[in-house]
Structure formats: C-alpha cells, structure tokens
Amino acid sequence: MSTTTSPAGTRKDPIADLALQIYVGMASRIYGDAAGKEGTVLQPRELAQLSFRLAEAFHAEDRAANPVTIAAAAAAKAAVKFDAADLDLGSLHHRR
C-alpha cells in the first residue's frame, strides 16, 4: 500500500482518507435519520471501525479486480531490473 506526501510534508494514508469519507457519509445518514426511526443505531466508535473495515476491503478488491490498478502493478513490476549477475551468491558459502 502506498502513502502519498502532502505539500506540508505529512504522510497521507489512502485507507484513512477513504474511511473518513465513508464515516462522514454513513454518520449523516444514520444519525440524521435516527430521530425519525426507532431501532439499533451504531455507536460512533463502531461506525468508525466499520468504516475502516470497508475502506480496507475496498482497497483490497481494487488491487485484485481493477484493470487499471492491475496494469499499474504489472508495469511497476516490469520496471524492476533484475539480472542474475547482480547477485553475490558467494557470500552464502562463507561461514561466519
């Protein structure tokens, strides 16, 4: 998972950003409509935990099923230059 750096230099977590968006959207629906409905309403802490689980599930599925994400991962993997001559296997045979 990659994190980006904001102009201020702090690291941004894409899962935390998505979880915040999910939390705000769900909170406005749940707590905004709660006055007119009787039933079980999630506590804010439970809603936050659910938001993070949903964000993590979304990012996991996005990496597995999104063709753009799959192509970007394949391009990044192909960009890594690997040559067997770069390996120093002689150090494996030396006793310490």
PDB file of C-alpha atoms in Angstrom:
ATOM      1  CA  MET A   1       0.000   0.000   0.000  1.00  0.00           C
ATOM      2  CA  SER A   2       1.387   3.333  -0.868  1.00  0.00           C
ATOM      3  CA  THR A   3       1.086   6.539   1.012  1.00  0.00           C
ATOM      4  CA  THR A   4       1.415   9.942  -0.539  1.00  0.00           C
ATOM      5  CA  THR A   5       3.086  13.009   0.842  1.00  0.00           C
ATOM      6  CA  SER A   6       1.118  16.214   1.136  1.00  0.00           C
ATOM      7  CA  PRO A   7       2.703  19.617   0.435  1.00  0.00           C
ATOM      8  CA  ALA A   8       3.124  20.116   4.182  1.00  0.00           C
ATOM      9  CA  GLY A   9       5.324  17.008   4.274  1.00  0.00           C
ATOM     10  CA  THR A  10       2.990  14.797   6.277  1.00  0.00           C
ATOM     11  CA  ARG A  11       2.142  11.313   5.014  1.00  0.00           C
ATOM     12  CA  LYS A  12      -1.416  10.659   3.893  1.00  0.00           C
ATOM     13  CA  ASP A  13      -2.946   7.227   4.241  1.00  0.00           C
ATOM     14  CA  PRO A  14      -5.408   6.467   1.417  1.00  0.00           C
ATOM     15  CA  ILE A  15      -7.295   3.974   3.591  1.00  0.00           C
ATOM     16  CA  ALA A  16      -7.722   6.542   6.365  1.00  0.00           C
ATOM     17  CA  ASP A  17      -8.938   9.110   3.821  1.00  0.00           C
ATOM     18  CA  LEU A  18     -11.472   6.678   2.372  1.00  0.00           C
ATOM     19  CA  ALA A  19     -12.563   5.562   5.853  1.00  0.00           C
ATOM     20  CA  LEU A  20     -13.165   9.203   6.778  1.00  0.00           C
ATOM     21  CA  GLN A  21     -15.342   9.706   3.693  1.00  0.00           C
ATOM     22  CA  ILE A  22     -17.289   6.522   4.468  1.00  0.00           C
ATOM     23  CA  TYR A  23     -17.690   7.545   8.121  1.00  0.00           C
ATOM     24  CA  VAL A  24     -18.994  11.021   7.287  1.00  0.00           C
ATOM     25  CA  GLY A  25     -21.429   9.664   4.702  1.00  0.00           C
ATOM     26  CA  MET A  26     -22.747   6.905   6.924  1.00  0.00           C
ATOM     27  CA  ALA A  27     -22.928   9.132  10.009  1.00  0.00           C
ATOM     28  CA  SER A  28     -25.019  11.711   8.173  1.00  0.00           C
ATOM     29  CA  ARG A  29     -27.428   9.007   7.029  1.00  0.00           C
ATOM     30  CA  ILE A  30     -27.599   7.095  10.302  1.00  0.00           C
ATOM     31  CA  TYR A  31     -27.703   9.946  12.775  1.00  0.00           C
ATOM     32  CA  GLY A  32     -29.637  12.305  10.507  1.00  0.00           C
ATOM     33  CA  ASP A  33     -32.455   9.786  10.098  1.00  0.00           C
ATOM     34  CA  ALA A  34     -32.237   8.399  13.655  1.00  0.00           C
ATOM     35  CA  ALA A  35     -34.710  10.916  15.035  1.00  0.00           C
ATOM     36  CA  GLY A  36     -37.482   9.552  12.840  1.00  0.00           C
ATOM     37  CA  LYS A  37     -36.681   5.857  13.234  1.00  0.00           C
ATOM     38  CA  GLU A  38     -36.589   3.565  16.162  1.00  0.00           C
ATOM     39  CA  GLY A  39     -34.065   0.797  16.010  1.00  0.00           C
ATOM     40  CA  THR A  40     -30.470  -0.041  16.592  1.00  0.00           C
ATOM     41  CA  VAL A  41     -28.105   2.814  15.839  1.00  0.00           C
ATOM     42  CA  LEU A  42     -24.379   2.130  15.739  1.00  0.00           C
ATOM     43  CA  GLN A  43     -22.250   3.887  18.283  1.00  0.00           C
ATOM     44  CA  PRO A  44     -19.697   6.305  16.753  1.00  0.00           C
ATOM     45  CA  ARG A  45     -16.777   4.013  17.667  1.00  0.00           C
ATOM     46  CA  GLU A  46     -18.453   1.014  15.995  1.00  0.00           C
ATOM     47  CA  LEU A  47     -19.203   3.134  12.933  1.00  0.00           C
ATOM     48  CA  ALA A  48     -15.545   4.205  12.724  1.00  0.00           C
ATOM     49  CA  GLN A  49     -14.388   0.571  12.943  1.00  0.00           C
ATOM     50  CA  LEU A  50     -16.861  -0.420  10.241  1.00  0.00           C
ATOM     51  CA  SER A  51     -15.659   2.457   8.052  1.00  0.00           C
ATOM     52  CA  PHE A  52     -12.050   1.259   8.270  1.00  0.00           C
ATOM     53  CA  ARG A  53     -13.038  -2.350   7.514  1.00  0.00           C
ATOM     54  CA  LEU A  54     -14.999  -1.189   4.458  1.00  0.00           C
ATOM     55  CA  ALA A  55     -12.112   1.005   3.255  1.00  0.00           C
ATOM     56  CA  GLU A  56      -9.610  -1.855   3.655  1.00  0.00           C
ATOM     57  CA  ALA A  57     -11.936  -4.240   1.807  1.00  0.00           C
ATOM     58  CA  PHE A  58     -12.396  -1.718  -0.993  1.00  0.00           C
ATOM     59  CA  HIS A  59      -8.648  -1.229  -1.449  1.00  0.00           C
ATOM     60  CA  ALA A  60      -8.011  -4.986  -1.381  1.00  0.00           C
ATOM     61  CA  GLU A  61     -10.667  -5.624  -4.014  1.00  0.00           C
ATOM     62  CA  ASP A  62      -9.477  -2.655  -6.070  1.00  0.00           C
ATOM     63  CA  ARG A  63      -5.969  -4.141  -6.238  1.00  0.00           C
ATOM     64  CA  ALA A  64      -7.407  -7.537  -7.205  1.00  0.00           C
ATOM     65  CA  ALA A  65     -10.066  -6.564  -9.744  1.00  0.00           C
ATOM     66  CA  ASN A  66      -9.453  -3.062 -11.146  1.00  0.00           C
ATOM     67  CA  PRO A  67      -7.776  -3.382 -14.575  1.00  0.00           C
ATOM     68  CA  VAL A  68      -6.044  -0.009 -14.214  1.00  0.00           C
ATOM     69  CA  THR A  69      -4.565  -0.957 -10.842  1.00  0.00           C
ATOM     70  CA  ILE A  70      -3.514  -4.376 -12.146  1.00  0.00           C
ATOM     71  CA  ALA A  71      -1.828  -2.789 -15.184  1.00  0.00           C
ATOM     72  CA  ALA A  72      -0.013  -0.251 -12.991  1.00  0.00           C
ATOM     73  CA  ALA A  73       1.238  -3.016 -10.688  1.00  0.00           C
ATOM     74  CA  ALA A  74       2.414  -5.067 -13.675  1.00  0.00           C
ATOM     75  CA  ALA A  75       4.234  -2.046 -15.128  1.00  0.00           C
ATOM     76  CA  ALA A  76       5.925  -1.355 -11.800  1.00  0.00           C
ATOM     77  CA  LYS A  77       6.980  -4.990 -11.537  1.00  0.00           C
ATOM     78  CA  ALA A  78       8.318  -4.994 -15.101  1.00  0.00           C
ATOM     79  CA  ALA A  79      10.296  -1.810 -14.427  1.00  0.00           C
ATOM     80  CA  VAL A  80      12.413  -3.578 -11.811  1.00  0.00           C
ATOM     81  CA  LYS A  81      15.674  -4.561 -13.472  1.00  0.00           C
ATOM     82  CA  PHE A  82      16.932  -7.914 -12.284  1.00  0.00           C
ATOM     83  CA  ASP A  83      19.991  -9.693 -13.546  1.00  0.00           C
ATOM     84  CA  ALA A  84      21.499 -12.849 -12.098  1.00  0.00           C
ATOM     85  CA  ALA A  85      24.930 -11.225 -12.413  1.00  0.00           C
ATOM     86  CA  ASP A  86      23.832  -8.706  -9.777  1.00  0.00           C
ATOM     87  CA  LEU A  87      23.596 -11.419  -7.136  1.00  0.00           C
ATOM     88  CA  ASP A  88      26.539 -12.198  -4.896  1.00  0.00           C
ATOM     89  CA  LEU A  89      25.918 -15.842  -4.078  1.00  0.00           C
ATOM     90  CA  GLY A  90      29.482 -16.370  -2.899  1.00  0.00           C
ATOM     91  CA  SER A  91      28.635 -14.833   0.447  1.00  0.00           C
ATOM     92  CA  LEU A  92      26.194 -17.679   1.103  1.00  0.00           C
ATOM     93  CA  HIS A  93      29.025 -20.215   1.219  1.00  0.00           C
ATOM     94  CA  HIS A  94      31.223 -18.368   3.724  1.00  0.00           C
ATOM     95  CA  ARG A  95      30.907 -19.466   7.321  1.00  0.00           C
ATOM     96  CA  ARG A  96      30.510 -16.788   9.890  1.00  0.00           C
TER      97      ARG A  96
END
